[in-house]
CSV table of C-alpha atoms in Angstrom, one decimal:
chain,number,residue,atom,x,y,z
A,1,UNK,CA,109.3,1.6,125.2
A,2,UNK,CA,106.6,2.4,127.6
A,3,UNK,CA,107.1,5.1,129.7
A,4,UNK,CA,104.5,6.3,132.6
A,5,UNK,CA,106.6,9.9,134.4
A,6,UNK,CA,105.6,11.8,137.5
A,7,UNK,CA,106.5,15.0,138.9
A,8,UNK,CA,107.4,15.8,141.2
A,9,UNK,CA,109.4,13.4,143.1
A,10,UNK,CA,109.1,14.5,146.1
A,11,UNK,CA,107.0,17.5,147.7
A,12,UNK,CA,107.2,19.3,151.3
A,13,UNK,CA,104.1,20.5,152.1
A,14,UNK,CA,102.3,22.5,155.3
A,15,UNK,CA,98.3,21.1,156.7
A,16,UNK,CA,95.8,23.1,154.8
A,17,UNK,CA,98.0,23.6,151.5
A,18,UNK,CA,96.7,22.0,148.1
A,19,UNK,CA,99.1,19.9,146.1
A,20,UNK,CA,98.6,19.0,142.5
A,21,UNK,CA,100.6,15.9,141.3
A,22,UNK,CA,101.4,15.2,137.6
A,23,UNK,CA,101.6,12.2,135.9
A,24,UNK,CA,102.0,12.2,131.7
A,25,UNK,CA,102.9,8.9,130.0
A,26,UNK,CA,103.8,7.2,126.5
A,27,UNK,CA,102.3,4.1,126.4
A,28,UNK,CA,101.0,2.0,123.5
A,29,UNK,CA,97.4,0.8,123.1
A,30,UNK,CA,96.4,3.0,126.1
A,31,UNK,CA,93.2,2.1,128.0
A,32,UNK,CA,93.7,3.5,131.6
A,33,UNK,CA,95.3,5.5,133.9
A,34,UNK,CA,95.2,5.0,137.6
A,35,UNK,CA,96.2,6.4,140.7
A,36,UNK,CA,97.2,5.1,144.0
A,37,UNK,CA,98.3,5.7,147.5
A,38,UNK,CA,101.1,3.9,149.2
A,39,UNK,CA,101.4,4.7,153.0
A,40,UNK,CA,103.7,1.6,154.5
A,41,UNK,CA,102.6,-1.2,152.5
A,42,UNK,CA,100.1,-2.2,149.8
A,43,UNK,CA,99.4,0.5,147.6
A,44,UNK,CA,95.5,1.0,147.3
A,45,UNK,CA,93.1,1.7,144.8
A,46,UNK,CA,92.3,5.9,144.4
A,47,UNK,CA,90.6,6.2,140.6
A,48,UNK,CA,91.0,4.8,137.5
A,49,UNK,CA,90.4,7.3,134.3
A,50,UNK,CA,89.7,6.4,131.1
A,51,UNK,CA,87.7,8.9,129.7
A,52,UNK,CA,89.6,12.7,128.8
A,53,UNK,CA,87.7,15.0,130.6
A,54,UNK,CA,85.9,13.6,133.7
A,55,UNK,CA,86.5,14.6,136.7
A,56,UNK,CA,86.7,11.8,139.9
A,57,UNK,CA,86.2,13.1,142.9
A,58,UNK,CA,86.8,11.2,146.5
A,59,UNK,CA,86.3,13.6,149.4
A,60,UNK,CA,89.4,16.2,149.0
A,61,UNK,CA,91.1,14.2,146.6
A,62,UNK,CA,90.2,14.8,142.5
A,63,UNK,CA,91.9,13.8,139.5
A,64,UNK,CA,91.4,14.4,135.7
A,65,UNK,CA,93.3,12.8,132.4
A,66,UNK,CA,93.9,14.6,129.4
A,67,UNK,CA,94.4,12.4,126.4
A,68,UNK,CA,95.4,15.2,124.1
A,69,UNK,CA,98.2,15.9,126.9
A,70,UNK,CA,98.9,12.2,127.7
A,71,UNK,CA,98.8,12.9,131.1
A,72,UNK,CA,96.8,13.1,134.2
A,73,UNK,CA,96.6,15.2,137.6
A,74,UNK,CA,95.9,14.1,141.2
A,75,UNK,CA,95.1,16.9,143.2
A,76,UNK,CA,94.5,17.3,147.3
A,77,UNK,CA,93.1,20.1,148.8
A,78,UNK,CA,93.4,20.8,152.6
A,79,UNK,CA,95.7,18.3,153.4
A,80,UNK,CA,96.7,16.5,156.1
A,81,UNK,CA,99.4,14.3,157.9
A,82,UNK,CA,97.7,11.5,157.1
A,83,UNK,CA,98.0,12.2,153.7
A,84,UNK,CA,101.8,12.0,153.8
A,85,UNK,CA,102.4,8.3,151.4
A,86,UNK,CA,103.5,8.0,147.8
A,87,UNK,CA,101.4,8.7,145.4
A,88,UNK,CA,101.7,6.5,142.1
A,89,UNK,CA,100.4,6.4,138.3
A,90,UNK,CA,99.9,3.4,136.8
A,91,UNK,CA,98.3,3.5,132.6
A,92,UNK,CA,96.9,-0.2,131.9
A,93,UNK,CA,98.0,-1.2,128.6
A,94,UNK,CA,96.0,-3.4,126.6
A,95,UNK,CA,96.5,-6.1,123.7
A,96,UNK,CA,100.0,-8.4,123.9
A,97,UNK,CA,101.3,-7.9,127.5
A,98,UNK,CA,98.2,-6.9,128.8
A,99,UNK,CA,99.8,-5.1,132.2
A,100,UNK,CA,100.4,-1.5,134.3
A,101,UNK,CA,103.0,0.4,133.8
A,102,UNK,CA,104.1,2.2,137.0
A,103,UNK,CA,106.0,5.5,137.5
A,104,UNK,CA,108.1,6.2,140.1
A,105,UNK,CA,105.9,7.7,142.4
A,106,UNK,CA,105.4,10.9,144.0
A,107,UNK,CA,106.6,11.6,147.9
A,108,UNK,CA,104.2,13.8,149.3
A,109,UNK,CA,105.1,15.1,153.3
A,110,UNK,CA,102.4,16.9,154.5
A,111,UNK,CA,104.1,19.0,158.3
A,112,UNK,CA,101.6,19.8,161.0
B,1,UNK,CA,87.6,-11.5,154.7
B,2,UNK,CA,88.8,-11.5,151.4
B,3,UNK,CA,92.1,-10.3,150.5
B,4,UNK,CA,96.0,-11.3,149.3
B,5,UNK,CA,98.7,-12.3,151.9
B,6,UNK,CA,101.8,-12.5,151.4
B,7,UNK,CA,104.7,-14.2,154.1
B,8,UNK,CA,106.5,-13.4,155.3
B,9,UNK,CA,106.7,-10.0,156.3
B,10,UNK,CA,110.8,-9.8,156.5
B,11,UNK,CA,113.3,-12.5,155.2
B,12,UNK,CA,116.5,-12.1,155.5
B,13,UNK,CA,118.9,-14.6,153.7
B,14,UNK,CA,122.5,-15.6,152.8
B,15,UNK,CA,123.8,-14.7,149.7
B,16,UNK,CA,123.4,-17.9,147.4
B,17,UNK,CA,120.5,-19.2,148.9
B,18,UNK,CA,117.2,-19.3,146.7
B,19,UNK,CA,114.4,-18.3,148.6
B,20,UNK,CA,110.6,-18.2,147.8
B,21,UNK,CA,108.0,-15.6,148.7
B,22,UNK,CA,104.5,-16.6,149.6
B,23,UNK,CA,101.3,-14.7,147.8
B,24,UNK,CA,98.0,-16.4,148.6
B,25,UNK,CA,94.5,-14.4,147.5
B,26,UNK,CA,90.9,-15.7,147.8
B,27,UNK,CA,89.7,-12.8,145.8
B,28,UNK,CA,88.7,-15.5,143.2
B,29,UNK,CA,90.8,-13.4,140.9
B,30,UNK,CA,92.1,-15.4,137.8
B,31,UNK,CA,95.1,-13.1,137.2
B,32,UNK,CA,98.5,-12.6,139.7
B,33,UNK,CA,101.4,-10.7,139.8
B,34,UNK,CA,104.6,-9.5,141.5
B,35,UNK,CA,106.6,-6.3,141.7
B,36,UNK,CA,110.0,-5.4,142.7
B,37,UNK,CA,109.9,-1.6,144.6
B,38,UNK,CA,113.2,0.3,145.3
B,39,UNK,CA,113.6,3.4,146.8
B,40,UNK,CA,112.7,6.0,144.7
B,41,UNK,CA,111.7,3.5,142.0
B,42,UNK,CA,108.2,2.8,141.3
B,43,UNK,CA,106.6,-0.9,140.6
B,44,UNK,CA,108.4,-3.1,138.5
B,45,UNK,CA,106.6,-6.4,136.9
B,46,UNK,CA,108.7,-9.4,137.2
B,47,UNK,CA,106.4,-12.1,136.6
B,48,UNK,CA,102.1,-12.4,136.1
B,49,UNK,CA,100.0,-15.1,135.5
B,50,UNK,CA,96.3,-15.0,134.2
B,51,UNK,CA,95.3,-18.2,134.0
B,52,UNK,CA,96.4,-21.2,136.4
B,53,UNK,CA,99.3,-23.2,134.7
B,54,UNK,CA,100.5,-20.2,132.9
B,55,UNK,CA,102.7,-17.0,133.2
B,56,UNK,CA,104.6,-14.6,131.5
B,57,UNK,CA,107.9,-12.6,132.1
B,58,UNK,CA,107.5,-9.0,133.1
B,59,UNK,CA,110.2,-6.9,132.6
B,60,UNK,CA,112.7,-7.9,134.8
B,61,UNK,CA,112.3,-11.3,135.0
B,62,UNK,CA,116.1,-12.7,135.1
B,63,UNK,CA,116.9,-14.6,138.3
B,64,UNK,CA,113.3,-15.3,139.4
B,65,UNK,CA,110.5,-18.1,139.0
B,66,UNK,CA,107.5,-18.6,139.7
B,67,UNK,CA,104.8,-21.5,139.8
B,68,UNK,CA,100.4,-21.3,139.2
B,69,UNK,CA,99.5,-24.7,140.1
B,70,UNK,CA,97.0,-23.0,142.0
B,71,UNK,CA,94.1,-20.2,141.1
B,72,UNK,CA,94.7,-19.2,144.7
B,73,UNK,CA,98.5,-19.0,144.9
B,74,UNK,CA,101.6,-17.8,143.1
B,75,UNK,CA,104.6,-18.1,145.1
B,76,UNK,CA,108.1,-15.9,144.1
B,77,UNK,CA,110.9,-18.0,143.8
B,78,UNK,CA,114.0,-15.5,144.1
B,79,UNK,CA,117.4,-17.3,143.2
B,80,UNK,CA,120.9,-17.0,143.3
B,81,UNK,CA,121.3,-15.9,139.7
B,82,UNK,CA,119.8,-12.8,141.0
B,83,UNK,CA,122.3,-10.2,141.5
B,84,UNK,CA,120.7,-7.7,143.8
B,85,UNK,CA,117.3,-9.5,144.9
B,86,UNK,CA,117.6,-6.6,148.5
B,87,UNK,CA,114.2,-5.4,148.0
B,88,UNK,CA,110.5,-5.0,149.1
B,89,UNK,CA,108.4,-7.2,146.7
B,90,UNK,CA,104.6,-6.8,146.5
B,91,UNK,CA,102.1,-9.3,144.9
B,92,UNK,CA,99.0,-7.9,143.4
B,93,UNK,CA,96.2,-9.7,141.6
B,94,UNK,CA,92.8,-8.9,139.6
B,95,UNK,CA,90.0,-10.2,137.8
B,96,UNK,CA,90.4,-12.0,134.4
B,97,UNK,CA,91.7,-9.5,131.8
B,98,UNK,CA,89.9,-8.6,129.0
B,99,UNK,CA,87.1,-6.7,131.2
B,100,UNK,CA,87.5,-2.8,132.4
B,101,UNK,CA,87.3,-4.3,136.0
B,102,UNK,CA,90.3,-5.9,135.3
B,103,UNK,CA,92.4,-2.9,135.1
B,104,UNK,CA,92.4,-2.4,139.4
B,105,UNK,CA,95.1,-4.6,140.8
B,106,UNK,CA,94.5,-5.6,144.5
B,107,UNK,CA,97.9,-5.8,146.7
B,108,UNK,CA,99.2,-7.8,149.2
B,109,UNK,CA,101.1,-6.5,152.2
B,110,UNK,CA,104.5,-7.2,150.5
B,111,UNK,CA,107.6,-8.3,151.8
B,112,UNK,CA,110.7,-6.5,152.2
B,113,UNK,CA,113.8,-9.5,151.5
B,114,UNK,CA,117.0,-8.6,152.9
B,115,UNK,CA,120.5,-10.4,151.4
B,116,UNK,CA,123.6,-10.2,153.1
C-alpha cells in the first residue's frame, strides 16, 4: 500500500528559528514529490521534485528529495508568523491510478 | 480570473439527507478531484475524473457520487450511506495527465460540511 509519512506532526517554533520538515514515502511507480502550504483553506503549490539532488529554492523556503532515502525535506529559515499553516507532502504516482498520495501534514506554529 | 470554486462555504445538514457540494474551475483543466481532510489527517481521494463522462473511485469512495457532464464542473454528491460525512472537503483539479505539468493540483476554497 502506498504510504507518503511526515514528521513531525506538529512543531512550536519562535520568529527567526529554522525548521526542517521531513517527509519519506513508499510509493509505487514514483514520479514526484511535492510540497504545499495550507494556511485556512486551499492548500497551494510550493515545489515539486523529481530529480534526487536538486535543490528548489523560493525566498527562505528550500527543499531537496533524496531517492536513495525515499524521502524529501522542506526547510524555512528565519521564520515568521505568517508562516504558521500545515505543511503537506504529496508523491504523484504514475501508471493505473494515476494520483497524489498525501501525508498527514506537518503543523508548524511559528510565536512572535 | 481563473480559478476553482467551490459552494458553499459551510453546509450544515440533517442526518439522512444527501447533499451535493459544488466545484466549478475554468482553468480548462481536463482532470478533477475531491478530498476529504480531518484533523490531523491529511488529503484523502474520494473520487477524480480525467476526462468528461468519466471517473474513478479514490480510496474512500463508499457513500459518495459524483457526476462529469461537464469539463468545467464536478459536483460531490455526499449521501446517507455515509457514516461520518462531518468534514472539510476540498476539490482540486489539473491538466490532462500523462504530462509532468500534470502532477500540480490547483484547489478550491473547500467546504467544511457539518451533520447533526
Amino acid at each position: 500500500e502506498d504510504k507518503v509519512v511526515q514528521s513531525p506532526l506538529s512543531l512550536v517554533v519562535h520568529e527567526g528559528d529554522t525548521v526542517t520538515l521531513n517527509c519519506s514515502y513508499e510509493v509505487t511507480n514514483f514520479r514526484s514529490l511535492l510540497w504545499y502550504k495550507q494556511e485556512k483553506k486551499a492548500p497551494t503549490f510550493l515545489f515539486m521534485l523529481t530529480s534526487s539532488g536538486i535543490e528548489k529554492k523560493s525566498g527562505r523556503l528550500s527543499s531537496i528529495l533524496d531517492k536513495k532515502e525515499l524521502s524529501s525535506i522542506l526547510n524555512i529559515t528565519a521564520t515568521q508568523t505568517g508562516d504558521s499553516a500545515i505543511y503537506l507532502c504529496a508523491v504523484f504516482r504514475q501508471g493505473g491510478s494515476e494520483k497524489l498520495v498525501f501525508g498527514k501534514g506537518t503543523k508548524l506554529t511559528v510565536n512572535p | 480570473d481563473g480559478g476553482i470554486t467551490q459552494s458553499p462555504k459551510y453546509l450544515f445538514r440533517k442526518e439522512g439527507q444527501n447533499v451535493t457540494l459544488s466545484c466549478e474551475q475554468n482553468l480548462n483543466h481536463d482532470a478533477m478531484y475531491w478530498y476529504r481532510q480531518d484533523p490531523g489527517q491529511g488529503l484523502r481521494l474520494i473520487y477524480y475524473s480525467q476526462i468528461v463522462n468519466d471517473f474513478q473511485k479514490g480510496d474512500i469512495a463508499e457513500g459518495y457520487s459524483v457526476s462529469r457532464e461537464k469539463k468545467e464542473s464536478f459536483p460531490l454528491t455526499v449521501t446517507s450511506a455515509q457514516k461520518n460525512p462531518t468534514a472539510f472537503y476540498l476539490c482540486a483539479s489539473s491538466i490532462a495527465s500523462g504530462r509532468a505539468s500534470s502532477y500540480e493540483q490547483y484547489f478550491g476554497p473547500g467546504t467544511r460540511l457539518t451533520v447533526t
